[in-house]
């Protein structure tokens, strides 16, 4: 079964939880490049991936969120972009059980496109293309374009996917609530995003990060008001972040997260998972709730 066939089966796809917080728990230092761990600490990357599969994830994301060439320039690692993305995909694929999926994670560059910034669209697209080529060569089942706030930038990523693979893609933006409805930091509304992604042919359309699960349920209602039939994907944070004894913690432990998940399930999502602060235990509780 392909990833597209799995979504079309109408059974909810359970995604993974956070990668970054799992890496921090295993020793990733502030200012260190997470994608470099694909080659410096591959066993840890494989262990995180395996832990999510064991917890019940049907599909997990690669440790390549910041693996675009432009993003890696900040670490002076742009010459290793292909290698780090290829190995990131291979690490996850090496622990993938039969019938499960590995999806290549592609996040925003952190830079601004012209005319608001210095990056031409062609350069942005080429930067994402390195990721797409590497992970397609490694054998991923599709791509997750996640945590975007700029419609023009996610369109560059979509162009890179379409020009360098024949694989499906998920499209996800991060929204905050405003007096005029949910919008991204760049002012993109839900309706504008959904309509653009339906035209672009995204397999799943939704949101990740920025919201705990109850706020994500409110966002999901707006998605459903735009389209009752879109394949909706939602990856909520484990509540609100806060510091406790100098450690970053989140307000929704697994049992509360799973209890609140019921609000999301009323909106008939096609895929659910966790973002910042969520763990394999959160995914295990999601699996138990859906099952």
CSV table of C-alpha atoms in Angstrom, one decimal:
chain,number,residue,atom,x,y,z
A,1,UNK,CA,0.0,0.0,0.0
A,2,UNK,CA,1.3,3.4,-1.0
A,3,UNK,CA,1.0,6.5,1.3
A,4,UNK,CA,-1.7,7.8,-1.0
A,5,UNK,CA,-3.7,4.6,-0.9
A,6,UNK,CA,-3.3,4.6,2.9
A,7,UNK,CA,-4.9,8.0,3.2
A,8,UNK,CA,-7.6,7.1,0.7
A,9,UNK,CA,-8.5,4.1,2.9
A,10,UNK,CA,-10.1,6.7,5.3
A,11,UNK,CA,-8.5,5.1,8.4
A,12,UNK,CA,-6.8,7.8,10.5
A,13,UNK,CA,-3.0,7.9,9.9
A,14,UNK,CA,-1.2,8.2,13.2
A,15,UNK,CA,1.9,10.4,12.9
A,16,UNK,CA,4.8,10.7,15.3
A,17,UNK,CA,5.5,13.2,18.0
A,18,UNK,CA,8.3,15.7,18.5
A,19,UNK,CA,11.9,15.1,17.3
A,20,UNK,CA,13.6,18.2,18.6
A,21,UNK,CA,12.7,17.7,22.2
A,22,UNK,CA,13.7,14.1,22.0
A,23,UNK,CA,17.1,15.1,20.7
A,24,UNK,CA,17.5,17.6,23.5
A,25,UNK,CA,16.6,14.9,26.0
A,26,UNK,CA,19.4,12.8,24.5
A,27,UNK,CA,22.0,15.6,24.7
A,28,UNK,CA,21.6,17.9,21.7
A,29,UNK,CA,23.1,21.3,22.8
A,30,UNK,CA,21.7,24.7,22.2
A,31,UNK,CA,23.1,26.0,18.9
A,32,UNK,CA,24.0,22.5,17.6
A,33,UNK,CA,22.7,21.4,14.2
A,34,UNK,CA,20.1,18.6,14.7
A,35,UNK,CA,20.6,17.3,11.2
A,36,UNK,CA,24.3,16.7,11.8
A,37,UNK,CA,23.3,14.0,14.3
A,38,UNK,CA,22.1,12.0,11.3
A,39,UNK,CA,25.8,11.1,10.7
A,40,UNK,CA,27.4,11.8,14.2
A,41,UNK,CA,24.7,10.0,16.3
A,42,UNK,CA,22.8,7.7,13.9
A,43,UNK,CA,21.9,5.2,16.5
A,44,UNK,CA,20.1,7.8,18.6
A,45,UNK,CA,18.2,9.0,15.5
A,46,UNK,CA,17.2,5.4,14.7
A,47,UNK,CA,16.2,4.8,18.3
A,48,UNK,CA,13.9,7.9,18.3
A,49,UNK,CA,12.3,6.7,15.0
A,50,UNK,CA,11.9,3.2,16.3
A,51,UNK,CA,10.3,4.4,19.6
A,52,UNK,CA,7.6,6.2,17.7
A,53,UNK,CA,6.9,3.1,15.5
A,54,UNK,CA,6.7,1.0,18.6
A,55,UNK,CA,4.3,3.5,20.2
A,56,UNK,CA,1.9,3.1,17.3
A,57,UNK,CA,2.9,5.7,14.6
A,58,UNK,CA,1.9,4.7,11.1
A,59,UNK,CA,4.2,7.3,9.6
A,60,UNK,CA,7.2,9.1,11.1
A,61,UNK,CA,9.1,12.1,9.9
A,62,UNK,CA,12.8,12.2,9.2
A,63,UNK,CA,15.3,14.3,11.2
A,64,UNK,CA,15.6,16.8,8.4
A,65,UNK,CA,13.3,19.7,9.3
A,66,UNK,CA,16.2,22.2,9.0
A,67,UNK,CA,18.0,20.4,6.3
A,68,UNK,CA,17.5,22.9,3.4
A,69,UNK,CA,20.7,24.2,1.9
A,70,UNK,CA,19.9,27.8,3.0
A,71,UNK,CA,19.1,26.7,6.6
A,72,UNK,CA,22.3,24.7,6.9
A,73,UNK,CA,24.4,27.7,5.8
A,74,UNK,CA,24.0,29.0,9.3
A,75,UNK,CA,26.1,26.0,10.5
A,76,UNK,CA,28.5,26.2,7.6
A,77,UNK,CA,27.2,22.8,6.5
A,78,UNK,CA,25.6,23.7,3.2
A,79,UNK,CA,28.1,21.5,1.3
A,80,UNK,CA,26.8,18.5,3.2
A,81,UNK,CA,23.1,19.2,2.6
A,82,UNK,CA,22.5,16.1,0.4
A,83,UNK,CA,24.5,13.8,2.7
A,84,UNK,CA,22.6,14.9,5.9
A,85,UNK,CA,19.2,14.6,4.3
A,86,UNK,CA,20.0,11.3,2.7
A,87,UNK,CA,21.3,9.8,5.9
A,88,UNK,CA,18.4,11.3,7.9
A,89,UNK,CA,16.0,9.4,5.6
A,90,UNK,CA,18.1,6.2,5.6
A,91,UNK,CA,18.2,6.2,9.5
A,92,UNK,CA,14.4,6.2,9.7
A,93,UNK,CA,13.9,3.8,6.8
A,94,UNK,CA,16.3,1.3,8.5
A,95,UNK,CA,13.9,0.8,11.4
A,96,UNK,CA,10.6,1.1,9.5
A,97,UNK,CA,8.3,-2.0,10.0
A,98,UNK,CA,6.4,-3.6,7.2
A,99,UNK,CA,3.4,-1.6,6.2
A,100,UNK,CA,4.5,1.7,7.8
A,101,UNK,CA,5.8,4.9,6.2
A,102,UNK,CA,8.7,7.3,6.4
A,103,UNK,CA,7.9,10.9,5.4
A,104,UNK,CA,10.6,13.4,4.6
A,105,UNK,CA,10.4,16.5,6.8
A,106,UNK,CA,11.0,19.9,5.2
A,107,UNK,CA,10.7,23.0,7.3
A,108,UNK,CA,11.0,26.7,6.4
A,109,UNK,CA,14.4,28.3,5.7
A,110,UNK,CA,14.1,31.0,8.3
A,111,UNK,CA,14.8,33.6,5.6
A,112,UNK,CA,12.6,36.0,3.7
A,113,UNK,CA,11.8,35.9,0.0
A,114,UNK,CA,12.1,38.9,-2.2
A,115,UNK,CA,10.7,41.6,-2.1
A,116,UNK,CA,10.6,41.5,1.8
A,117,UNK,CA,13.9,39.7,2.0
A,118,UNK,CA,17.0,38.9,0.0
A,119,UNK,CA,16.2,35.4,-1.4
A,120,UNK,CA,14.9,35.0,-4.9
A,121,UNK,CA,12.2,32.4,-5.3
A,122,UNK,CA,14.5,30.4,-7.7
A,123,UNK,CA,17.2,30.2,-4.9
A,124,UNK,CA,14.6,29.1,-2.3
A,125,UNK,CA,13.3,26.4,-4.6
A,126,UNK,CA,16.8,25.1,-5.4
A,127,UNK,CA,17.6,25.0,-1.7
A,128,UNK,CA,14.6,22.7,-1.0
A,129,UNK,CA,15.4,20.7,-4.1
A,130,UNK,CA,18.5,19.4,-2.5
A,131,UNK,CA,16.5,17.9,0.3
A,132,UNK,CA,13.9,16.4,-2.0
A,133,UNK,CA,16.5,14.8,-4.2
A,134,UNK,CA,18.4,13.3,-1.3
A,135,UNK,CA,15.4,11.9,0.5
A,136,UNK,CA,13.7,10.6,-2.7
A,137,UNK,CA,17.0,8.8,-3.5
A,138,UNK,CA,17.0,7.3,0.0
A,139,UNK,CA,13.5,6.0,-0.5
A,140,UNK,CA,11.0,8.0,1.6
A,141,UNK,CA,7.3,7.5,0.9
A,142,UNK,CA,6.4,11.2,0.7
A,143,UNK,CA,7.2,14.6,2.1
A,144,UNK,CA,5.8,16.8,4.9
A,145,UNK,CA,6.2,20.5,4.4
A,146,UNK,CA,5.7,21.7,7.9
A,147,UNK,CA,5.6,24.8,10.1
A,148,UNK,CA,5.5,27.2,7.2
A,149,UNK,CA,4.0,30.7,7.6
A,150,UNK,CA,4.6,32.1,4.1
A,151,UNK,CA,2.5,30.8,1.3
A,152,UNK,CA,5.1,31.8,-1.3
A,153,UNK,CA,7.8,29.9,0.5
A,154,UNK,CA,5.7,26.7,0.9
A,155,UNK,CA,5.0,27.0,-2.8
A,156,UNK,CA,8.7,27.0,-3.5
A,157,UNK,CA,9.0,23.7,-1.5
A,158,UNK,CA,6.0,22.3,-3.4
A,159,UNK,CA,7.7,23.2,-6.7
A,160,UNK,CA,10.9,21.4,-5.5
A,161,UNK,CA,8.9,18.3,-4.7
A,162,UNK,CA,7.1,18.2,-8.0
A,163,UNK,CA,10.2,18.9,-10.1
A,164,UNK,CA,12.4,16.3,-8.3
A,165,UNK,CA,10.2,13.4,-7.4
A,166,UNK,CA,6.8,11.8,-8.1
A,167,UNK,CA,6.0,11.4,-4.4
A,168,UNK,CA,3.0,12.8,-2.6
A,169,UNK,CA,3.3,15.7,-0.1
A,170,UNK,CA,1.6,17.0,3.1
A,171,UNK,CA,1.2,20.7,3.6
A,172,UNK,CA,1.2,22.2,7.0
A,173,UNK,CA,1.3,25.8,8.3
A,174,UNK,CA,1.4,27.2,11.9
A,175,UNK,CA,-1.5,29.5,12.8
A,176,UNK,CA,-2.3,31.8,15.7
A,177,UNK,CA,-5.8,33.0,16.6
A,178,UNK,CA,-6.6,36.7,15.7
A,179,UNK,CA,-9.7,38.8,15.8
A,180,UNK,CA,-10.0,38.0,12.1
A,181,UNK,CA,-9.7,34.3,12.4
A,182,UNK,CA,-6.6,32.1,12.5
A,183,UNK,CA,-3.6,33.4,10.5
A,184,UNK,CA,0.1,32.7,10.2
A,185,UNK,CA,2.8,35.2,11.2
A,186,UNK,CA,2.8,36.3,7.6
A,187,UNK,CA,-0.9,37.0,7.6
A,188,UNK,CA,-2.0,33.9,5.6
A,189,UNK,CA,-5.6,32.8,6.5
A,190,UNK,CA,-7.0,29.3,6.6
A,191,UNK,CA,-9.2,29.7,3.6
A,192,UNK,CA,-6.4,31.1,1.4
A,193,UNK,CA,-4.1,28.3,2.5
A,194,UNK,CA,-6.6,25.4,2.0
A,195,UNK,CA,-7.6,26.6,-1.4
A,196,UNK,CA,-4.0,27.0,-2.5
A,197,UNK,CA,-3.0,23.6,-1.3
A,198,UNK,CA,-6.0,21.9,-2.9
A,199,UNK,CA,-5.0,23.5,-6.2
A,200,UNK,CA,-1.4,22.3,-5.6
A,201,UNK,CA,-2.5,18.8,-5.0
A,202,UNK,CA,-1.5,18.3,-1.4
A,203,UNK,CA,-2.4,14.8,-0.1
A,204,UNK,CA,-3.0,16.2,3.5
A,205,UNK,CA,-3.6,19.8,4.5
A,206,UNK,CA,-3.4,21.1,8.0
A,207,UNK,CA,-1.4,22.6,10.8
A,208,UNK,CA,1.3,21.7,13.2
A,209,UNK,CA,2.9,23.5,16.2
A,210,UNK,CA,1.9,26.8,17.8
A,211,UNK,CA,-1.2,25.4,19.6
A,212,UNK,CA,-2.0,22.9,22.3
A,213,UNK,CA,-4.6,20.3,21.4
A,214,UNK,CA,-7.7,22.3,22.5
A,215,UNK,CA,-6.6,25.4,20.5
A,216,UNK,CA,-5.8,23.1,17.6
A,217,UNK,CA,-9.4,21.8,17.8
A,218,UNK,CA,-10.7,25.4,17.4
A,219,UNK,CA,-8.4,25.8,14.4
A,220,UNK,CA,-9.6,22.6,13.0
A,221,UNK,CA,-13.2,23.9,13.1
A,222,UNK,CA,-12.1,26.8,10.8
A,223,UNK,CA,-10.4,24.3,8.5
A,224,UNK,CA,-13.7,22.4,8.3
A,225,UNK,CA,-15.7,25.5,7.7
A,226,UNK,CA,-13.6,26.0,4.6
A,227,UNK,CA,-13.7,22.4,3.4
A,228,UNK,CA,-15.8,19.6,4.8
A,229,UNK,CA,-14.0,17.0,2.7
A,230,UNK,CA,-10.3,18.0,2.8
A,231,UNK,CA,-7.9,15.4,4.1
A,232,UNK,CA,-7.1,17.2,7.4
A,233,UNK,CA,-3.8,16.7,9.3
A,234,UNK,CA,-3.2,18.0,12.8
A,235,UNK,CA,-0.1,17.9,15.0
A,236,UNK,CA,-0.6,19.8,18.2
A,237,UNK,CA,2.0,20.7,20.8
A,238,UNK,CA,1.8,19.1,24.3
A,239,UNK,CA,0.0,22.2,25.6
A,240,UNK,CA,1.8,25.4,26.6
A,241,UNK,CA,5.6,25.5,27.2
A,242,UNK,CA,6.9,26.7,30.6
A,243,UNK,CA,10.1,26.5,32.6
A,244,UNK,CA,10.4,24.2,35.6
A,245,UNK,CA,13.6,24.0,37.5
A,246,UNK,CA,15.4,25.4,34.5
A,247,UNK,CA,13.9,22.8,32.2
A,248,UNK,CA,11.4,23.4,29.4
A,249,UNK,CA,8.2,21.5,30.1
A,250,UNK,CA,4.8,21.3,28.5
A,251,UNK,CA,1.4,21.5,30.2
A,252,UNK,CA,-0.3,18.5,28.7
A,253,UNK,CA,1.1,15.1,29.9
A,254,UNK,CA,0.1,12.1,27.7
A,255,UNK,CA,-3.1,11.2,29.5
A,256,UNK,CA,-4.5,14.8,29.3
A,257,UNK,CA,-3.3,15.1,25.7
A,258,UNK,CA,-5.2,11.9,24.8
A,259,UNK,CA,-8.3,13.0,26.7
A,260,UNK,CA,-8.3,16.3,24.8
A,261,UNK,CA,-7.8,14.5,21.5
A,262,UNK,CA,-11.5,13.6,21.5
A,263,UNK,CA,-12.2,17.2,20.5
A,264,UNK,CA,-10.0,16.9,17.4
A,265,UNK,CA,-11.5,13.5,16.4
A,266,UNK,CA,-15.0,15.1,16.2
A,267,UNK,CA,-13.6,17.1,13.2
A,268,UNK,CA,-12.9,13.9,11.2
A,269,UNK,CA,-9.1,14.3,10.7
A,270,UNK,CA,-7.3,12.1,8.2
A,271,UNK,CA,-4.0,12.2,10.2
A,272,UNK,CA,-3.1,13.2,13.8
A,273,UNK,CA,0.2,13.3,15.7
A,274,UNK,CA,2.1,15.5,18.1
A,275,UNK,CA,4.5,18.4,17.8
A,276,UNK,CA,6.7,20.2,20.3
A,277,UNK,CA,6.8,18.5,23.7
A,278,UNK,CA,5.1,15.3,22.7
A,279,UNK,CA,6.8,12.0,23.3
A,280,UNK,CA,6.3,8.3,22.3
A,281,UNK,CA,4.0,8.0,25.3
A,282,UNK,CA,1.8,10.7,23.8
A,283,UNK,CA,1.6,8.7,20.6
A,284,UNK,CA,0.8,5.5,22.4
A,285,UNK,CA,-2.1,7.3,24.1
A,286,UNK,CA,-3.3,8.6,20.7
A,287,UNK,CA,-3.1,5.1,19.3
A,288,UNK,CA,-5.1,3.7,22.3
A,289,UNK,CA,-7.7,6.5,21.9
A,290,UNK,CA,-8.3,5.9,18.2
A,291,UNK,CA,-8.2,2.2,18.5
